[in-house]
Amino acid sequence: MDFAIFPKEFKFDLTDGILTVTLNNPDNLNAIATHMDDLLPRIFFEADQDPRVEIIVVTGEGRAFSAGGDLEGMKRNLDGIDNFLAGYRNGKRFMQLMLDTEKPIIAKVNGDAIGMGCTLALCCDIVIASENARFADPHVRVGLAAGDGGAVFWPKNIGSALAKYFLLTGDLVSAREAKDMGLIAKVVAPEELDAEVDRIVGKLRNNSMAALRFSKSILNIPLRQDLASMVDAGFALESISSQLPDHKEAVHAFVEKRKPQFRK
């Protein structure tokens, strides 16, 4: 894996078989800009192919895991559907690759995981969060259909009733609430997050790597099936909503620091 080809918004550390991928845009809360979106699928494809990598850890630099899509990307989407469709293709690929790779992926959620950032975390096999972190998929609050990975991963983790509530309201969920409802696996104090992830990595490495990989493949069969059956329809409806007046109003309201006025 050639780390030099990736921009500064990604940091990599490969030590003793553990590849840590850090979203490195803290001033923008690690929002995933268009050029980062283009490279996410490549990261997981190459990590899967690299024989040096046994386990992958995904985290964020600074106080957020990832705030999701960036404002500049949303503004470009208003110019036409082509930009949105490019993001759809990249989103579909990185989710598929994260589910397809047999190597265990751990999300070390150091802070808020919102929108695409939340989907990135939930694509991981084990999610360990700081108690300061929050989770949300607030597509509806910016005039978009909740059509990407959230519609797959939230119902699988917490059931249809709760998933509908959170995806239709866009409400934030604290890390403790997320753990209690089954959205994520573990919550620890912020100062204990690194040590807890290291401890879990150690537990995984004490097992047969072949058995771990085969077990992940088995466990991800329903997720891969659900993603395959839903992702194109979900992104299609989200693409349509991205061109409607409500989303345009939400983007303008965000720029102008006011509450959006949606159509009734």
Short mmCIF file of C-alpha atoms in Angstrom, two decimals:
data_model
loop_
_atom_site.label_atom_id
_atom_site.label_comp_id
_atom_site.label_asym_id
_atom_site.label_seq_id
_atom_site.Cartn_x
_atom_site.Cartn_y
_atom_site.Cartn_z
CA MET A 1 0.00 0.00 0.00
CA ASP A 2 1.54 3.28 -1.10
CA PHE A 3 0.55 5.82 1.55
CA ALA A 4 2.31 8.65 -0.32
CA ILE A 5 -0.42 8.84 -2.97
CA PHE A 6 -3.05 9.95 -0.46
CA PRO A 7 -3.57 13.62 0.45
CA LYS A 8 -2.79 15.16 3.84
CA GLU A 9 -6.43 14.69 4.91
CA PHE A 10 -5.52 11.06 5.59
CA LYS A 11 -2.83 9.82 7.97
CA PHE A 12 -1.63 6.23 8.07
CA ASP A 13 0.32 4.17 10.56
CA LEU A 14 1.19 0.54 9.88
CA THR A 15 2.77 -1.06 12.93
CA ASP A 16 3.03 -4.76 13.63
CA GLY A 17 0.16 -5.66 11.29
CA ILE A 18 -2.21 -2.93 12.52
CA LEU A 19 -3.11 -0.27 9.97
CA THR A 20 -4.52 2.88 11.57
CA VAL A 21 -6.33 5.15 9.11
CA THR A 22 -6.91 8.64 10.53
CA LEU A 23 -9.19 11.23 8.97
CA ASN A 24 -6.96 14.27 9.27
CA ASN A 25 -8.98 17.42 8.66
CA PRO A 26 -9.68 18.51 12.26
CA ASP A 27 -10.33 22.18 11.47
CA ASN A 28 -13.31 20.99 9.40
CA LEU A 29 -14.30 18.28 11.90
CA ASN A 30 -12.94 15.66 9.49
CA ALA A 31 -15.76 16.30 7.04
CA ILE A 32 -15.26 14.13 3.98
CA ALA A 33 -14.47 16.41 1.07
CA THR A 34 -14.97 15.30 -2.53
CA HIS A 35 -11.34 14.36 -3.13
CA MET A 36 -11.37 12.30 0.11
CA ASP A 37 -14.59 10.61 -0.96
CA ASP A 38 -12.85 9.57 -4.18
CA LEU A 39 -10.07 7.83 -2.25
CA LEU A 40 -11.97 6.04 0.53
CA PRO A 41 -12.72 3.01 -1.66
CA ARG A 42 -9.06 2.78 -2.68
CA ILE A 43 -7.91 2.78 0.94
CA PHE A 44 -9.96 -0.26 1.85
CA PHE A 45 -9.23 -2.05 -1.42
CA GLU A 46 -5.48 -1.65 -0.99
CA ALA A 47 -5.56 -2.49 2.72
CA ASP A 48 -7.41 -5.69 1.85
CA GLN A 49 -4.74 -6.60 -0.71
CA ASP A 50 -1.72 -5.70 1.43
CA PRO A 51 -0.33 -8.84 3.13
CA ARG A 52 1.26 -6.70 5.86
CA VAL A 53 -2.16 -5.61 7.14
CA GLU A 54 -3.98 -7.87 9.59
CA ILE A 55 -6.38 -5.47 11.32
CA ILE A 56 -7.61 -1.99 10.32
CA VAL A 57 -8.44 0.80 12.80
CA VAL A 58 -10.32 3.89 11.58
CA THR A 59 -10.37 7.08 13.64
CA GLY A 60 -10.42 10.88 13.42
CA GLU A 61 -7.93 13.58 14.33
CA GLY A 62 -9.02 16.17 16.90
CA ARG A 63 -12.42 16.40 18.54
CA ALA A 64 -14.56 14.69 15.87
CA PHE A 65 -14.56 11.33 14.18
CA SER A 66 -16.23 12.82 11.10
CA ALA A 67 -18.93 15.44 10.62
CA GLY A 68 -19.98 13.78 7.35
CA GLY A 69 -20.11 15.50 3.96
CA ASP A 70 -18.49 18.91 3.61
CA LEU A 71 -20.35 22.14 2.86
CA GLU A 72 -18.40 22.84 -0.33
CA GLY A 73 -19.43 19.44 -1.68
CA MET A 74 -23.08 20.12 -0.88
CA LYS A 75 -22.85 23.48 -2.65
CA ARG A 76 -21.38 21.82 -5.74
CA ASN A 77 -24.25 19.31 -5.74
CA LEU A 78 -26.65 22.20 -6.30
CA ASP A 79 -25.08 22.77 -9.73
CA GLY A 80 -26.42 19.48 -11.05
CA ILE A 81 -26.81 15.81 -10.33
CA ASP A 82 -23.47 14.70 -11.83
CA ASN A 83 -21.49 15.64 -8.72
CA PHE A 84 -23.94 13.78 -6.51
CA LEU A 85 -23.78 10.67 -8.70
CA ALA A 86 -19.98 10.60 -8.39
CA GLY A 87 -20.37 10.64 -4.61
CA TYR A 88 -22.97 7.88 -4.84
CA ARG A 89 -20.58 5.63 -6.74
CA ASN A 90 -17.79 6.24 -4.22
CA GLY A 91 -20.11 5.73 -1.26
CA LYS A 92 -21.39 2.46 -2.64
CA ARG A 93 -17.85 1.21 -3.29
CA PHE A 94 -16.38 2.01 0.11
CA MET A 95 -19.29 0.36 1.92
CA GLN A 96 -19.04 -2.73 -0.25
CA LEU A 97 -15.28 -2.94 0.22
CA MET A 98 -15.48 -2.53 4.01
CA LEU A 99 -18.02 -5.35 4.19
CA ASP A 100 -16.17 -7.53 1.69
CA THR A 101 -12.68 -7.38 3.15
CA GLU A 102 -12.09 -10.31 5.49
CA LYS A 103 -9.79 -8.22 7.68
CA PRO A 104 -11.43 -6.98 10.90
CA ILE A 105 -12.08 -3.22 10.95
CA ILE A 106 -12.39 -1.34 14.25
CA ALA A 107 -13.88 2.15 14.49
CA LYS A 108 -12.17 4.20 17.21
CA VAL A 109 -14.78 6.93 17.51
CA ASN A 110 -13.07 9.79 19.28
CA GLY A 111 -15.89 12.31 18.74
CA ASP A 112 -19.05 12.98 16.78
CA ALA A 113 -19.84 10.64 13.87
CA ILE A 114 -22.48 12.35 11.74
CA GLY A 115 -24.02 11.50 8.35
CA MET A 116 -21.42 9.86 6.14
CA GLY A 117 -19.10 9.82 9.15
CA CYS A 118 -21.66 7.75 11.04
CA THR A 119 -22.04 5.39 8.08
CA LEU A 120 -18.26 5.00 7.93
CA ALA A 121 -18.20 4.03 11.61
CA LEU A 122 -21.13 1.61 11.34
CA CYS A 123 -19.51 -0.13 8.34
CA CYS A 124 -16.74 -1.20 10.72
CA ASP A 125 -16.98 -4.56 12.46
CA ILE A 126 -16.47 -3.30 16.02
CA VAL A 127 -17.32 0.27 17.07
CA ILE A 128 -15.65 1.57 20.24
CA ALA A 129 -16.55 5.14 21.18
CA SER A 130 -15.50 7.81 23.61
CA GLU A 131 -18.37 8.75 25.90
CA ASN A 132 -18.07 12.27 24.42
CA ALA A 133 -19.04 10.98 20.97
CA ARG A 134 -22.47 11.32 19.40
CA PHE A 135 -24.02 9.56 16.42
CA ALA A 136 -26.61 10.80 13.93
CA ASP A 137 -27.84 10.41 10.38
CA PRO A 138 -29.50 13.81 9.84
CA HIS A 139 -30.18 13.59 6.09
CA VAL A 140 -33.78 14.73 6.56
CA ARG A 141 -32.61 17.90 8.31
CA VAL A 142 -30.82 19.00 5.15
CA GLY A 143 -33.62 18.03 2.79
CA LEU A 144 -32.14 14.69 1.68
CA ALA A 145 -33.62 11.22 1.72
CA ALA A 146 -31.89 8.95 4.24
CA GLY A 147 -30.92 6.79 1.32
CA ASP A 148 -27.35 5.65 1.79
CA GLY A 149 -25.84 3.32 4.36
CA GLY A 150 -27.90 4.58 7.27
CA ALA A 151 -30.99 2.86 5.91
CA VAL A 152 -29.05 -0.42 5.95
CA PHE A 153 -26.99 -0.29 9.14
CA TRP A 154 -29.31 1.40 11.64
CA PRO A 155 -32.20 -1.10 11.26
CA LYS A 156 -29.79 -4.04 11.34
CA ASN A 157 -28.23 -2.85 14.59
CA ILE A 158 -31.17 -1.45 16.55
CA GLY A 159 -34.33 -2.71 14.82
CA SER A 160 -36.81 -1.05 12.52
CA ALA A 161 -38.81 0.94 15.09
CA LEU A 162 -35.85 2.79 16.60
CA ALA A 163 -34.13 3.17 13.23
CA LYS A 164 -37.21 4.82 11.76
CA TYR A 165 -37.37 7.20 14.70
CA PHE A 166 -33.76 8.34 14.41
CA LEU A 167 -33.57 8.43 10.61
CA LEU A 168 -36.86 10.32 10.30
CA THR A 169 -36.04 12.84 13.05
CA GLY A 170 -32.30 13.14 12.49
CA ASP A 171 -31.82 13.26 16.27
CA LEU A 172 -28.39 12.91 17.84
CA VAL A 173 -27.65 9.83 19.95
CA SER A 174 -25.09 9.93 22.75
CA ALA A 175 -22.44 7.22 22.79
CA ARG A 176 -23.97 5.75 25.94
CA GLU A 177 -27.44 5.64 24.34
CA ALA A 178 -25.94 4.14 21.18
CA LYS A 179 -24.32 1.37 23.24
CA ASP A 180 -27.50 0.68 25.21
CA MET A 181 -29.63 0.34 22.07
CA GLY A 182 -27.09 -1.86 20.28
CA LEU A 183 -25.92 0.62 17.64
CA ILE A 184 -22.29 0.27 18.77
CA ALA A 185 -20.29 -2.24 20.84
CA LYS A 186 -18.48 -0.34 23.61
CA VAL A 187 -18.20 3.07 25.30
CA VAL A 188 -15.28 4.24 27.42
CA ALA A 189 -14.00 7.46 28.96
CA PRO A 190 -12.08 9.63 26.48
CA GLU A 191 -8.76 9.04 28.20
CA GLU A 192 -9.30 5.27 28.01
CA LEU A 193 -10.18 5.05 24.31
CA ASP A 194 -6.69 4.32 22.95
CA ALA A 195 -5.99 1.68 25.60
CA GLU A 196 -9.37 0.01 25.04
CA VAL A 197 -8.85 -0.20 21.30
CA ASP A 198 -5.37 -1.64 21.89
CA ARG A 199 -6.89 -4.18 24.28
CA ILE A 200 -9.50 -5.27 21.74
CA VAL A 201 -6.87 -5.48 19.00
CA GLY A 202 -4.84 -7.71 21.33
CA LYS A 203 -7.83 -9.96 21.94
CA LEU A 204 -8.39 -10.32 18.22
CA ARG A 205 -4.74 -11.11 17.58
CA ASN A 206 -4.80 -13.86 20.20
CA ASN A 207 -7.27 -15.72 17.98
CA SER A 208 -6.69 -17.49 14.69
CA MET A 209 -6.59 -14.81 11.99
CA ALA A 210 -8.01 -17.26 9.47
CA ALA A 211 -10.92 -18.03 11.80
CA LEU A 212 -11.51 -14.30 12.39
CA ARG A 213 -11.61 -13.59 8.68
CA PHE A 214 -13.93 -16.47 7.87
CA SER A 215 -16.20 -15.51 10.78
CA LYS A 216 -16.42 -11.91 9.57
CA SER A 217 -17.33 -13.16 6.10
CA ILE A 218 -20.15 -15.25 7.54
CA LEU A 219 -21.46 -12.50 9.81
CA ASN A 220 -21.48 -9.93 7.01
CA ILE A 221 -23.56 -12.02 4.60
CA PRO A 222 -26.88 -10.41 5.70
CA LEU A 223 -25.34 -6.92 5.59
CA ARG A 224 -23.93 -7.49 2.13
CA GLN A 225 -27.30 -8.78 0.95
CA ASP A 226 -29.16 -5.82 2.45
CA LEU A 227 -26.69 -3.33 1.01
CA ALA A 228 -26.94 -4.91 -2.43
CA SER A 229 -30.75 -4.86 -2.35
CA MET A 230 -31.11 -1.28 -1.05
CA VAL A 231 -28.14 0.88 -1.97
CA ASP A 232 -29.06 1.73 -5.57
CA ALA A 233 -32.68 2.57 -4.78
CA GLY A 234 -31.62 4.52 -1.70
CA PHE A 235 -29.05 6.60 -3.52
CA ALA A 236 -31.48 7.13 -6.43
CA LEU A 237 -34.06 8.69 -4.11
CA GLU A 238 -31.36 10.66 -2.31
CA SER A 239 -30.13 11.91 -5.70
CA ILE A 240 -33.62 13.10 -6.59
CA SER A 241 -34.01 14.85 -3.24
CA SER A 242 -30.63 16.58 -3.75
CA GLN A 243 -32.12 18.47 -6.70
CA LEU A 244 -35.33 19.59 -4.96
CA PRO A 245 -35.91 23.05 -3.45
CA ASP A 246 -35.79 21.80 0.16
CA HIS A 247 -32.17 20.67 -0.09
CA LYS A 248 -31.17 23.89 -1.82
CA GLU A 249 -32.89 25.82 0.96
CA ALA A 250 -31.04 23.78 3.60
CA VAL A 251 -27.64 24.51 2.04
CA HIS A 252 -28.38 28.23 1.74
CA ALA A 253 -29.65 28.31 5.33
CA PHE A 254 -26.48 26.60 6.55
CA VAL A 255 -24.32 29.17 4.77
CA GLU A 256 -26.45 32.00 6.16
CA LYS A 257 -26.49 30.48 9.68
CA ARG A 258 -30.27 30.31 9.95
CA LYS A 259 -32.94 27.63 10.27
CA PRO A 260 -34.16 26.27 6.90
CA GLN A 261 -37.74 26.95 5.87
CA PHE A 262 -38.92 23.77 4.15
CA ARG A 263 -42.03 23.46 1.99
CA LYS A 264 -45.13 22.14 3.75
#
